[in-house]
Amino acid sequence: MDRAAAVTMDLGDPLAPYRSQFTVAGPIYLDGNSLGRPSASVVEGLAAAVRDWSENLVGGWSRWIDLPAAVGDRVGRLIGAGPGQVVVCDSTTVNLYKLAAASLAARPDRRVILADADDFPTDRYVLQGLAETSGRELRLLHGSAIDGLDTEVVGSAIDADTALVCLSHVNFRSGARLDLAAITEAAHRHGALVLWDLCHSAGAIPVGLDEAGADLAVGCTYKYLNGGPGSPAFAYVRRGLQVQLRQPVWGWFGQQDQFAMGPSYDPKTGMERFLTGTPPVLGLLTVDAAAETVESAGIPALWAKSQQFTAMFVDLVRDQLEPLGATLASPTDPDRRGAHVSVAHPRAWPWCKALIDRRMVIGDFRPPDVLRLGPAPLYTRFVDVFDAVQRMAEVLEAGVEDVRDRPRVT
Ligand SMILES: Cc1ncc(COP(=O)(O)O)c(C=O)c1O
């Protein structure tokens, strides 16, 4: 692969016109899997929302109050969920807590929560807390640091004592992708519920929740969905399960006839029973505008381009970075990869920092030794990926010194 080939791929890229909807000046940005860029529609939408607030004040609530469900339906279309099964609210951490707690309450006689020892910290912490407060056992499964958990291993760990299986579809560090449908089916064979964290899938990878018969899912909107820093997260509960689950935060936005302001909690019967308090309207409008752009590009086209990106990365890492002491820290099998790729190096943090400080490439560091690169297909070109690897090689060739400051992991 040479630069001319990357240029040719850009010329044939059906998503290339979307780049003009983003401001893309500066270093090569390969951190769209951490925080996506704002599209022009987000910038305009946010300004319009502030105007609306300024002009209509409290009168705006008649239109804003249903946004968690309406934006939820839009996000749902991107993750294979039919209407009325997704709400956008709270953070991923809080939604994970709400849905995991509700699942445990629905399986009172089962003792075990199964999770991935290598999952994102917030997921493990939430489950640790729930295990402790509900008297369950959190059983952590160990897989390969690069290829993730094996489907068979997960399947054979599930039994009649398993209340909940909670896993990330795509591992935050290596990008290893699990077989969502097969694991869901294995859990259902034993009557267990499965909660999927879709943070690294939503907006990038076809998820097919309804098709897989998935029970529950959560995820953030600030990565590939480009909803902005701290934008509200989403929660999915399969329609047939909604009324069986009672979430632990009994807030007034989950209450039937909310404005009757009655004496006691009687939750709605549909997905809105998973809401808690006043929705973050500006964040919801931002997510809506951002997700509309993702929807118009279409998940199949975005996923096709992502797969080309990661395949290209893998080849370039082998050719140009492995001779300099770096190694691929993501699956080599494309069927097990997500939309980002990681590279391990003993000095990954100083390497990552040098690339950022010299305004060459923005990726991120993940302990202990990984530089993670997430080229978002809406606004990244093939030539960016090619150039990024050349710059990464250049910095390694010149030598990276140890740095004293602690990595700041965003
Ligand atoms: C897999 C995964 N889960 C959860 C989170 C964090 O969720 P929150 O938005 O609550 O901080 C992240 C953040 O990057 C993540 O990668």
XYZ file of C-alpha atoms and ligand atoms in Angstrom, residues 33-34 90-96 119-123 168 170-172 197-200 218-220 222-223 230-231 233 366 372 410, ligand 1:
49
model
C -13.845 6.574 19.008
C -13.320 8.688 22.112
C -28.297 10.030 31.919
C -24.767 8.667 31.371
C -23.710 5.187 30.256
C -22.565 4.470 33.806
C -25.945 5.423 35.284
C -27.904 3.543 32.607
C -25.752 0.462 33.130
C -14.072 -4.651 30.383
C -14.077 -0.860 30.656
C -13.551 0.102 34.326
C -16.909 1.814 34.867
C -18.761 -1.376 33.879
C -19.034 -4.851 25.915
C -16.356 -4.159 21.355
C -13.472 -4.066 23.833
C -12.379 -0.503 24.595
C -22.364 -2.049 26.417
C -22.401 -0.611 22.883
C -20.140 2.416 23.496
C -17.655 1.328 20.819
C -26.504 0.863 26.949
C -24.010 3.111 25.233
C -22.725 6.612 24.857
C -20.204 11.127 22.186
C -18.009 8.670 20.225
C -20.834 14.514 27.982
C -23.833 14.097 25.673
C -26.314 8.118 26.784
C -4.631 3.057 27.183
C -5.375 3.358 20.270
C -9.725 10.767 28.357
C -17.065 0.716 26.948
C -17.343 1.959 27.730
N -18.303 1.954 28.656
C -18.592 3.061 29.387
C -17.884 4.236 29.188
C -18.078 5.465 30.026
O -19.324 5.850 30.236
P -19.689 7.280 30.850
O -20.175 8.112 29.716
O -20.713 6.994 31.868
O -18.462 7.893 31.431
C -16.885 4.288 28.207
C -16.146 5.538 27.983
O -15.291 5.686 27.193
C -16.605 3.116 27.481
O -15.642 3.117 26.558
